[in-house]
mmCIF file of C-alpha atoms in Angstrom:
data_model
loop_
_atom_site.group_PDB
_atom_site.id
_atom_site.type_symbol
_atom_site.label_atom_id
_atom_site.label_comp_id
_atom_site.label_asym_id
_atom_site.label_seq_id
_atom_site.Cartn_x
_atom_site.Cartn_y
_atom_site.Cartn_z
ATOM 1 C CA MET V 1 82.032 107.912 134.954
ATOM 2 C CA LYS V 2 80.855 105.722 138.085
ATOM 3 C CA ALA V 3 82.433 104.186 140.684
ATOM 4 C CA VAL V 4 80.962 101.905 143.643
ATOM 5 C CA VAL V 5 82.562 104.320 146.711
ATOM 6 C CA LEU V 6 82.879 103.085 150.761
ATOM 7 C CA HIS V 7 81.952 105.035 152.986
ATOM 8 C CA GLY V 8 82.068 103.319 156.258
ATOM 9 C CA LYS V 9 79.597 101.041 158.041
ATOM 10 C CA SER V 10 77.406 99.362 155.545
ATOM 11 C CA HIS V 11 77.222 102.740 153.211
ATOM 12 C CA LEU V 12 78.444 101.774 149.610
ATOM 13 C CA ASP V 13 77.262 104.066 146.412
ATOM 14 C CA ILE V 14 77.133 104.381 143.251
ATOM 15 C CA GLU V 15 79.000 107.026 142.358
ATOM 16 C CA GLU V 16 79.097 110.005 139.212
ATOM 17 C CA ILE V 17 83.686 110.878 139.514
ATOM 18 C CA GLN V 18 85.685 112.501 137.529
ATOM 19 C CA ASP V 19 87.051 109.885 134.518
ATOM 20 C CA VAL V 20 90.828 109.499 134.337
ATOM 21 C CA ARG V 21 93.165 109.812 131.744
ATOM 22 C CA VAL V 22 97.182 108.564 131.548
ATOM 23 C CA ARG V 23 99.104 110.913 131.945
ATOM 24 C CA LYS V 24 102.937 109.351 132.913
ATOM 25 C CA PRO V 25 104.230 106.798 130.021
ATOM 26 C CA GLN V 26 104.487 104.179 132.562
ATOM 27 C CA GLU V 27 100.317 104.611 132.751
ATOM 28 C CA ILE V 28 97.497 102.559 131.535
ATOM 29 C CA ARG V 29 94.133 102.975 131.583
ATOM 30 C CA ILE V 30 91.420 100.310 131.798
ATOM 31 C CA LYS V 31 88.174 100.143 131.329
ATOM 32 C CA VAL V 32 87.198 97.886 134.087
ATOM 33 C CA ARG V 33 84.966 94.467 133.458
ATOM 34 C CA PHE V 34 85.195 92.657 136.967
ATOM 35 C CA ALA V 35 85.897 94.309 140.440
ATOM 36 C CA ALA V 36 86.332 92.635 143.754
ATOM 37 C CA MET V 37 87.143 94.259 147.009
ATOM 38 C CA ASP V 38 88.840 93.072 150.209
ATOM 39 C CA GLU V 39 89.168 91.682 153.331
ATOM 40 C CA ARG V 40 89.778 94.979 154.824
ATOM 41 C CA GLU V 41 86.631 96.840 153.001
ATOM 42 C CA LYS V 42 84.634 93.992 154.048
ATOM 43 C CA ARG V 43 85.652 94.766 157.808
ATOM 44 C CA VAL V 44 85.261 98.351 157.430
ATOM 45 C CA PHE V 45 81.774 97.344 156.001
ATOM 46 C CA ALA V 46 81.264 95.332 158.920
ATOM 47 C CA GLY V 47 81.788 98.476 161.621
ATOM 48 C CA GLU V 48 84.968 96.244 162.632
ATOM 49 C CA GLU V 49 87.408 98.867 161.522
ATOM 50 C CA MET V 50 87.901 102.272 160.033
ATOM 51 C CA LEU V 51 88.390 104.018 156.974
ATOM 52 C CA ALA V 52 91.985 105.088 156.509
ATOM 53 C CA ASP V 53 91.142 108.650 156.561
ATOM 54 C CA SER V 54 87.255 108.120 158.389
ATOM 55 C CA SER V 55 86.250 111.441 157.631
ATOM 56 C CA GLU V 56 87.117 110.988 153.834
ATOM 57 C CA PRO V 57 85.095 108.685 151.966
ATOM 58 C CA GLN V 58 87.548 105.555 149.604
ATOM 59 C CA ILE V 59 87.064 104.545 145.580
ATOM 60 C CA ALA V 60 86.051 100.538 146.558
ATOM 61 C CA GLY V 61 88.128 97.812 145.533
ATOM 62 C CA SER V 62 91.478 96.295 144.954
ATOM 63 C CA MET V 63 91.486 94.112 142.401
ATOM 64 C CA MET V 64 90.098 94.141 138.852
ATOM 65 C CA SER V 65 90.174 92.540 135.153
ATOM 66 C CA GLY V 66 89.467 94.583 132.133
ATOM 67 C CA VAL V 67 90.246 96.293 128.559
ATOM 68 C CA VAL V 68 93.365 98.469 128.185
ATOM 69 C CA VAL V 69 91.719 101.875 126.128
ATOM 70 C CA GLU V 70 94.932 104.075 126.519
ATOM 71 C CA VAL V 71 98.989 103.558 127.018
ATOM 72 C CA GLY V 72 101.416 105.452 128.104
ATOM 73 C CA ASP V 73 104.646 105.596 125.550
ATOM 74 C CA GLU V 74 106.370 103.498 128.190
ATOM 75 C CA ALA V 75 104.045 100.624 129.451
ATOM 76 C CA ALA V 76 103.873 100.339 125.101
ATOM 77 C CA ARG V 77 107.542 99.492 125.016
ATOM 78 C CA PHE V 78 106.946 97.129 128.316
ATOM 79 C CA GLY V 79 104.587 95.474 125.637
ATOM 80 C CA PHE V 80 100.914 96.885 126.448
ATOM 81 C CA GLN V 81 98.624 97.834 123.478
ATOM 82 C CA VAL V 82 94.988 98.815 123.724
ATOM 83 C CA GLY V 83 92.347 96.268 123.089
ATOM 84 C CA ASP V 84 95.141 93.911 125.543
ATOM 85 C CA ARG V 85 92.748 92.212 128.474
ATOM 86 C CA VAL V 86 94.229 92.348 132.027
ATOM 87 C CA ALA V 87 94.406 91.889 135.332
ATOM 88 C CA GLY V 88 96.140 93.637 138.420
ATOM 89 C CA SER V 89 95.623 95.407 141.994
ATOM 90 C CA ASP V 90 95.312 98.956 143.361
ATOM 91 C CA VAL V 91 99.145 98.322 144.923
ATOM 92 C CA GLY V 92 102.263 96.672 143.218
ATOM 93 C CA PRO V 93 105.768 97.143 143.294
ATOM 94 C CA CYS V 94 107.315 100.502 141.700
ATOM 95 C CA GLY V 95 110.031 98.615 139.537
ATOM 96 C CA ASN V 96 112.689 100.814 140.687
ATOM 97 C CA CYS V 97 114.045 100.359 144.510
ATOM 98 C CA ALA V 98 116.632 98.366 145.667
ATOM 99 C CA ASN V 99 114.440 95.087 146.422
ATOM 100 C CA CYS V 100 112.511 95.358 143.553
ATOM 101 C CA LEU V 101 115.848 95.808 140.796
ATOM 102 C CA ILE V 102 117.053 92.106 142.743
ATOM 103 C CA GLY V 103 113.564 90.116 141.700
ATOM 104 C CA LEU V 104 112.165 90.736 145.555
ATOM 105 C CA GLU V 105 109.023 92.923 143.824
ATOM 106 C CA SER V 106 107.019 91.707 147.315
ATOM 107 C CA ALA V 107 109.193 93.497 149.666
ATOM 108 C CA CYS V 108 109.192 96.937 147.784
ATOM 109 C CA LEU V 109 110.887 99.505 149.542
ATOM 110 C CA ASP V 110 108.142 101.926 147.728
ATOM 111 C CA MET V 111 104.488 100.610 147.244
ATOM 112 C CA GLN V 112 102.529 101.994 144.606
ATOM 113 C CA GLN V 113 98.622 102.169 145.314
ATOM 114 C CA VAL V 114 95.961 103.773 143.534
ATOM 115 C CA GLY V 115 93.507 103.620 145.336
ATOM 116 C CA GLY V 116 90.257 101.907 144.519
ATOM 117 C CA VAL V 117 89.236 99.907 141.372
ATOM 118 C CA CYS V 118 85.745 99.696 141.507
ATOM 119 C CA SER V 119 85.091 102.012 138.717
ATOM 120 C CA GLN V 120 84.429 101.952 134.894
ATOM 121 C CA PHE V 121 88.066 102.749 134.260
ATOM 122 C CA VAL V 122 90.932 102.811 135.499
ATOM 123 C CA VAL V 123 94.588 104.051 135.225
ATOM 124 C CA LEU V 124 96.782 101.936 136.615
ATOM 125 C CA ASP V 125 100.866 101.538 136.458
ATOM 126 C CA LYS V 126 102.133 99.083 134.167
ATOM 127 C CA ASN V 127 103.647 97.402 137.073
ATOM 128 C CA GLN V 128 100.247 96.732 138.663
ATOM 129 C CA LEU V 129 99.042 94.715 135.898
ATOM 130 C CA VAL V 130 99.116 91.331 133.680
ATOM 131 C CA LYS V 131 97.696 90.582 131.072
ATOM 132 C CA ILE V 132 95.203 87.644 130.433
ATOM 133 C CA PRO V 133 95.768 84.492 128.244
ATOM 134 C CA ASP V 134 93.305 83.505 125.844
ATOM 135 C CA GLY V 135 90.487 80.994 127.449
ATOM 136 C CA LEU V 136 90.715 82.940 130.345
ATOM 137 C CA GLY V 137 87.594 84.854 132.314
ATOM 138 C CA TYR V 138 87.807 88.332 133.242
ATOM 139 C CA ALA V 139 85.261 87.322 136.585
ATOM 140 C CA GLU V 140 88.025 84.528 137.260
ATOM 141 C CA ALA V 141 90.946 87.032 136.272
ATOM 142 C CA CYS V 142 89.504 89.384 138.720
ATOM 143 C CA PHE V 143 90.982 86.646 141.698
ATOM 144 C CA ALA V 144 94.751 86.807 140.434
ATOM 145 C CA ILE V 145 95.480 88.563 143.156
ATOM 146 C CA LEU V 146 94.158 86.387 145.771
ATOM 147 C CA LEU V 147 96.058 83.718 144.210
ATOM 148 C CA ALA V 148 99.043 85.062 143.573
ATOM 149 C CA LYS V 149 99.698 84.981 147.161
ATOM 150 C CA GLY V 150 99.044 81.623 148.076
ATOM 151 C CA THR V 151 100.577 80.050 145.331
ATOM 152 C CA LYS V 152 103.933 81.893 147.064
ATOM 153 C CA ALA V 153 102.544 80.319 150.730
ATOM 154 C CA ILE V 154 102.042 76.941 148.555
ATOM 155 C CA GLU V 155 105.519 77.320 147.801
ATOM 156 C CA LYS V 156 106.970 77.804 151.234
ATOM 157 C CA THR V 157 105.746 74.755 153.087
ATOM 158 C CA ASN V 158 108.059 72.213 151.729
ATOM 159 C CA ALA V 159 105.210 70.200 151.207
ATOM 160 C CA GLU V 160 105.266 66.310 152.748
ATOM 161 C CA PRO V 161 103.119 64.111 150.755
ATOM 162 C CA ALA V 162 102.363 61.719 153.830
ATOM 163 C CA GLY V 163 102.185 64.639 156.464
ATOM 164 C CA ALA V 164 99.129 67.029 157.006
ATOM 165 C CA LEU V 165 98.779 71.252 156.663
ATOM 166 C CA ALA V 166 96.738 72.990 158.042
ATOM 167 C CA ILE V 167 94.865 76.555 157.098
ATOM 168 C CA LEU V 168 92.878 79.208 159.202
ATOM 169 C CA SER V 169 90.605 80.617 157.133
ATOM 170 C CA GLU V 170 88.143 83.133 157.685
ATOM 171 C CA SER V 171 87.574 85.153 153.983
ATOM 172 C CA GLY V 172 88.722 84.071 149.931
ATOM 173 C CA ILE V 173 92.139 83.265 150.671
ATOM 174 C CA GLY V 174 91.561 80.388 153.559
ATOM 175 C CA ILE V 175 89.851 78.735 150.275
ATOM 176 C CA MET V 176 91.974 79.910 147.275
ATOM 177 C CA LEU V 177 94.729 78.535 149.441
ATOM 178 C CA LEU V 178 92.435 75.035 149.394
ATOM 179 C CA LEU V 179 91.902 74.975 146.179
ATOM 180 C CA LEU V 180 96.116 75.169 145.307
ATOM 181 C CA ALA V 181 96.634 72.924 147.722
ATOM 182 C CA MET V 182 94.397 70.039 146.843
ATOM 183 C CA ARG V 183 96.321 70.733 143.329
ATOM 184 C CA THR V 184 99.431 69.868 144.711
ATOM 185 C CA ASP V 185 101.173 66.331 146.389
ATOM 186 C CA ILE V 186 100.872 67.942 149.894
ATOM 187 C CA GLY V 187 99.160 65.562 151.863
ATOM 188 C CA LYS V 188 96.230 65.597 154.159
ATOM 189 C CA ILE V 189 94.666 69.600 154.103
ATOM 190 C CA ALA V 190 92.668 70.785 157.364
ATOM 191 C CA LEU V 191 90.698 74.189 156.744
ATOM 192 C CA VAL V 192 89.653 75.803 160.199
ATOM 193 C CA ASP V 193 86.863 78.212 159.611
ATOM 194 C CA GLN V 194 84.786 80.058 161.894
ATOM 195 C CA SER V 195 82.186 80.627 158.582
ATOM 196 C CA ALA V 196 79.691 77.347 157.905
ATOM 197 C CA TYR V 197 79.163 78.958 154.740
ATOM 198 C CA ARG V 198 83.105 78.173 153.997
ATOM 199 C CA ARG V 199 82.853 75.039 156.256
ATOM 200 C CA LYS V 200 80.642 73.598 153.951
ATOM 201 C CA LEU V 201 82.656 74.728 150.589
ATOM 202 C CA ALA V 202 85.751 73.292 151.762
ATOM 203 C CA GLY V 203 83.649 70.178 152.142
ATOM 204 C CA LEU V 204 82.080 69.913 148.906
ATOM 205 C CA LEU V 205 85.907 70.725 146.875
ATOM 206 C CA GLY V 206 87.941 67.822 148.696
ATOM 207 C CA ALA V 207 88.978 69.153 152.302
ATOM 208 C CA ASP V 208 90.242 66.071 153.854
ATOM 209 C CA HIS V 209 88.663 67.811 157.336
ATOM 210 C CA VAL V 210 86.472 70.835 158.439
ATOM 211 C CA ILE V 211 87.367 71.985 161.703
ATOM 212 C CA ASP V 212 84.096 74.336 163.003
ATOM 213 C CA PRO V 213 86.213 76.142 166.555
ATOM 214 C CA GLN V 214 82.729 77.257 167.794
ATOM 215 C CA THR V 215 82.032 73.722 168.228
ATOM 216 C CA GLN V 216 84.772 71.779 168.460
ATOM 217 C CA ASN V 217 88.202 71.484 169.812
ATOM 218 C CA LEU V 218 91.202 72.264 168.074
ATOM 219 C CA TRP V 219 93.648 71.051 169.776
ATOM 220 C CA GLU V 220 92.176 67.414 170.378
ATOM 221 C CA ALA V 221 91.213 67.835 166.793
ATOM 222 C CA ALA V 222 94.900 68.953 165.730
ATOM 223 C CA ALA V 223 96.404 65.501 167.587
ATOM 224 C CA LYS V 224 94.022 63.123 165.663
ATOM 225 C CA ILE V 225 94.022 64.636 162.739
ATOM 226 C CA THR V 226 97.781 64.003 162.886
ATOM 227 C CA ASP V 227 98.259 61.034 164.740
ATOM 228 C CA SER V 228 99.327 63.790 167.522
ATOM 229 C CA ARG V 229 102.475 63.961 165.137
ATOM 230 C CA GLY V 230 102.059 67.427 164.223
ATOM 231 C CA PHE V 231 101.459 69.750 161.013
ATOM 232 C CA TYR V 232 104.344 70.092 158.684
ATOM 233 C CA ALA V 233 103.210 74.008 158.083
ATOM 234 C CA VAL V 234 100.439 76.164 159.302
ATOM 235 C CA LEU V 235 98.810 79.074 157.037
ATOM 236 C CA ASP V 236 97.019 81.268 159.210
ATOM 237 C CA THR V 237 95.267 84.431 157.255
ATOM 238 C CA THR V 238 92.897 84.660 160.592
ATOM 239 C CA ALA V 239 95.451 86.084 163.149
ATOM 240 C CA LYS V 240 92.870 85.797 166.029
ATOM 241 C CA GLU V 241 95.004 84.192 168.672
ATOM 242 C CA GLU V 242 92.463 81.951 170.075
ATOM 243 C CA LEU V 243 92.747 79.639 166.491
ATOM 244 C CA LEU V 244 96.587 79.798 166.094
ATOM 245 C CA MET V 245 98.318 79.505 169.276
ATOM 246 C CA PRO V 246 96.383 75.537 169.040
ATOM 247 C CA MET V 247 97.488 75.266 165.645
ATOM 248 C CA PHE V 248 101.041 76.775 166.413
ATOM 249 C CA TYR V 249 102.042 74.347 169.580
ATOM 250 C CA ASN V 250 100.919 71.398 167.458
ATOM 251 C CA ILE V 251 103.753 71.678 164.075
ATOM 252 C CA LYS V 252 105.505 69.533 164.034
ATOM 253 C CA LYS V 253 109.769 69.797 164.722
ATOM 254 C CA GLY V 254 110.810 71.436 161.761
ATOM 255 C CA GLY V 255 107.814 72.205 160.732
ATOM 256 C CA MET V 256 106.644 76.310 159.113
ATOM 257 C CA LEU V 257 103.939 79.068 160.703
ATOM 258 C CA VAL V 258 102.852 81.248 156.954
ATOM 259 C CA LEU V 259 101.264 84.190 158.060
ATOM 260 C CA LEU V 260 99.056 85.672 155.172
ATOM 261 C CA SER V 261 97.183 88.497 157.365
ATOM 262 C CA ASP V 262 96.877 91.936 157.229
ATOM 263 C CA HIS V 263 95.358 91.951 160.702
ATOM 264 C CA HIS V 264 99.165 90.581 161.842
ATOM 265 C CA ALA V 265 100.328 94.493 161.220
ATOM 266 C CA ASN V 266 97.933 95.091 164.431
ATOM 267 C CA GLN V 267 98.377 92.168 166.602
ATOM 268 C CA VAL V 268 100.656 90.612 169.283
ATOM 269 C CA PHE V 269 101.246 87.367 169.889
ATOM 270 C CA SER V 270 102.044 85.375 172.612
ATOM 271 C CA PHE V 271 104.735 82.731 170.882
ATOM 272 C CA ASN V 272 106.832 81.002 172.927
ATOM 273 C CA MET V 273 110.604 81.887 171.845
ATOM 274 C CA LEU V 274 111.863 78.668 173.359
ATOM 275 C CA HIS V 275 109.323 76.246 171.666
ATOM 276 C CA VAL V 276 110.223 78.288 168.110
ATOM 277 C CA THR V 277 113.844 77.498 169.038
ATOM 278 C CA GLN V 278 113.569 73.976 170.410
ATOM 279 C CA ASN V 279 111.855 72.120 167.640
ATOM 280 C CA CYS V 280 113.446 74.500 164.872
ATOM 281 C CA LEU V 281 110.615 76.194 163.948
ATOM 282 C CA LYS V 282 110.037 78.340 161.246
ATOM 283 C CA VAL V 283 107.406 81.496 160.585
ATOM 284 C CA VAL V 284 106.820 83.317 157.728
ATOM 285 C CA GLY V 285 105.293 86.256 156.613
ATOM 286 C CA LEU V 286 104.083 86.788 153.615
ATOM 287 C CA SER V 287 102.791 90.986 152.412
ATOM 288 C CA GLY V 288 102.862 90.699 149.443
ATOM 289 C CA PHE V 289 103.263 89.626 146.216
ATOM 290 C CA SER V 290 105.958 89.925 142.860
ATOM 291 C CA MET V 291 104.430 90.191 139.090
ATOM 292 C CA LYS V 292 105.977 87.048 138.527
ATOM 293 C CA ASP V 293 103.663 84.849 141.411
ATOM 294 C CA LEU V 294 101.211 87.096 139.120
ATOM 295 C CA TRP V 295 101.806 86.014 136.234
ATOM 296 C CA LYS V 296 102.275 82.799 136.959
ATOM 297 C CA ALA V 297 98.805 83.028 138.813
ATOM 298 C CA VAL V 298 96.442 84.321 136.130
ATOM 299 C CA ASN V 299 98.629 81.249 134.061
ATOM 300 C CA VAL V 300 97.044 79.093 135.652
ATOM 301 C CA LEU V 301 94.114 80.542 136.960
ATOM 302 C CA GLY V 302 91.866 78.349 134.304
ATOM 303 C CA LYS V 303 92.435 75.088 136.117
ATOM 304 C CA TYR V 304 91.713 75.723 139.863
ATOM 305 C CA GLY V 305 87.937 75.997 139.230
ATOM 306 C CA ILE V 306 87.735 78.765 140.411
ATOM 307 C CA GLY V 307 83.760 79.428 138.833
ATOM 308 C CA ARG V 308 82.972 76.559 141.872
ATOM 309 C CA ILE V 309 83.702 79.717 144.405
ATOM 310 C CA VAL V 310 82.711 82.929 142.488
ATOM 311 C CA ARG V 311 79.439 84.961 142.753
ATOM 312 C CA GLU V 312 78.532 87.496 140.807
ATOM 313 C CA TYR V 313 76.689 90.506 141.251
ATOM 314 C CA PRO V 314 76.020 93.658 139.442
ATOM 315 C CA MET V 315 77.646 97.167 140.821
ATOM 316 C CA GLU V 316 74.676 98.455 141.107
ATOM 317 C CA GLU V 317 74.378 95.615 143.378
ATOM 318 C CA ALA V 318 77.282 96.525 145.166
ATOM 319 C CA ASN V 319 75.578 96.537 149.722
ATOM 320 C CA GLY V 320 73.891 93.473 148.986
ATOM 321 C CA ALA V 321 77.273 91.977 147.926
ATOM 322 C CA MET V 322 79.480 92.652 150.880
ATOM 323 C CA ARG V 323 75.946 92.132 153.327
ATOM 324 C CA ASP V 324 76.229 88.286 151.947
ATOM 325 C CA CYS V 325 79.992 88.290 151.981
ATOM 326 C CA VAL V 326 79.910 89.529 156.239
ATOM 327 C CA ASP V 327 76.964 87.175 156.526
ATOM 328 C CA GLY V 328 78.598 84.599 155.618
ATOM 329 C CA ARG V 329 77.014 83.447 152.205
ATOM 330 C CA ASN V 330 79.109 84.748 149.970
ATOM 331 C CA VAL V 331 83.581 84.748 149.670
ATOM 332 C CA LEU V 332 83.820 87.892 148.730
ATOM 333 C CA PRO V 333 82.602 90.385 146.207
ATOM 334 C CA LEU V 334 82.194 90.421 142.573
ATOM 335 C CA LEU V 335 81.185 93.008 141.133
ATOM 336 C CA ARG V 336 80.722 93.696 137.047
ATOM 337 C CA MET V 337 80.864 97.058 136.101
ATOM 338 C CA GLU V 338 79.452 96.708 132.776
ATOM 339 C CA GLY V 339 75.980 95.713 131.420
#
């Protein structure tokens, strides 16, 4: 079978790899219809980051949708059967650790990962998949993972209808957050993004304020948008201190900062802890999602206009898809894995 393999900077190949089969009772084999690569892979392709093992190429892709073609016995008892349309991720909760057993799947102690889903067939654990409801297309369902993370973030913000929310964006998750926020009674929404493409898209989608941090003063913009009252919440997907700090110091008393980017693992911010305590600020980190979040995302995806921001590419154009993403001409590379 064929797969999209990431070798490093500006290098994706379509390669023949060994086929995969169900070997464990909880596993499910899927014929992949669509797959999408993630922000970490985009950084590797752009030369900003190395592969986890710099000497070994990796099958690309973290999100997928497709059709079930083989089911293990345990997965079958869980309700999956051949022919089901499913969406999922190469990462998922184990379902057995202490946190999973009390409903904290997003904080799983033994997160499962298969290592890439941009292949014609993939085998995943039942805990990495949800069924796609009727009426929802495969292309949109492929983005359920991003929407699941975004839904969790929006739910935590304690929305104030008369207030203002800021989204610091540099990727597809920022646009997803905008779409989700706009469909709630959440007040004014400001999106900060260095990409002209995403700023234009945000304006077309209906953001109240779209800010270019390269040409606008973030301190002045924040004060103007909030009438110097501060944002009730700031959602950060960038982990860039030069973008985050002006917004952080413009969060109102009792407000919240939500950190979503995996960049944060290697970033140290110079937060003034006295400012945090004096203003009773909440700082929340989101690194994963639960199966409940994923199920919820799949079941509402059709309502969020994802088709307006999705651009499809055939598998053979994986390099071009990633270049468009790196150059700011697309939100995320979505690959059609079959003709």
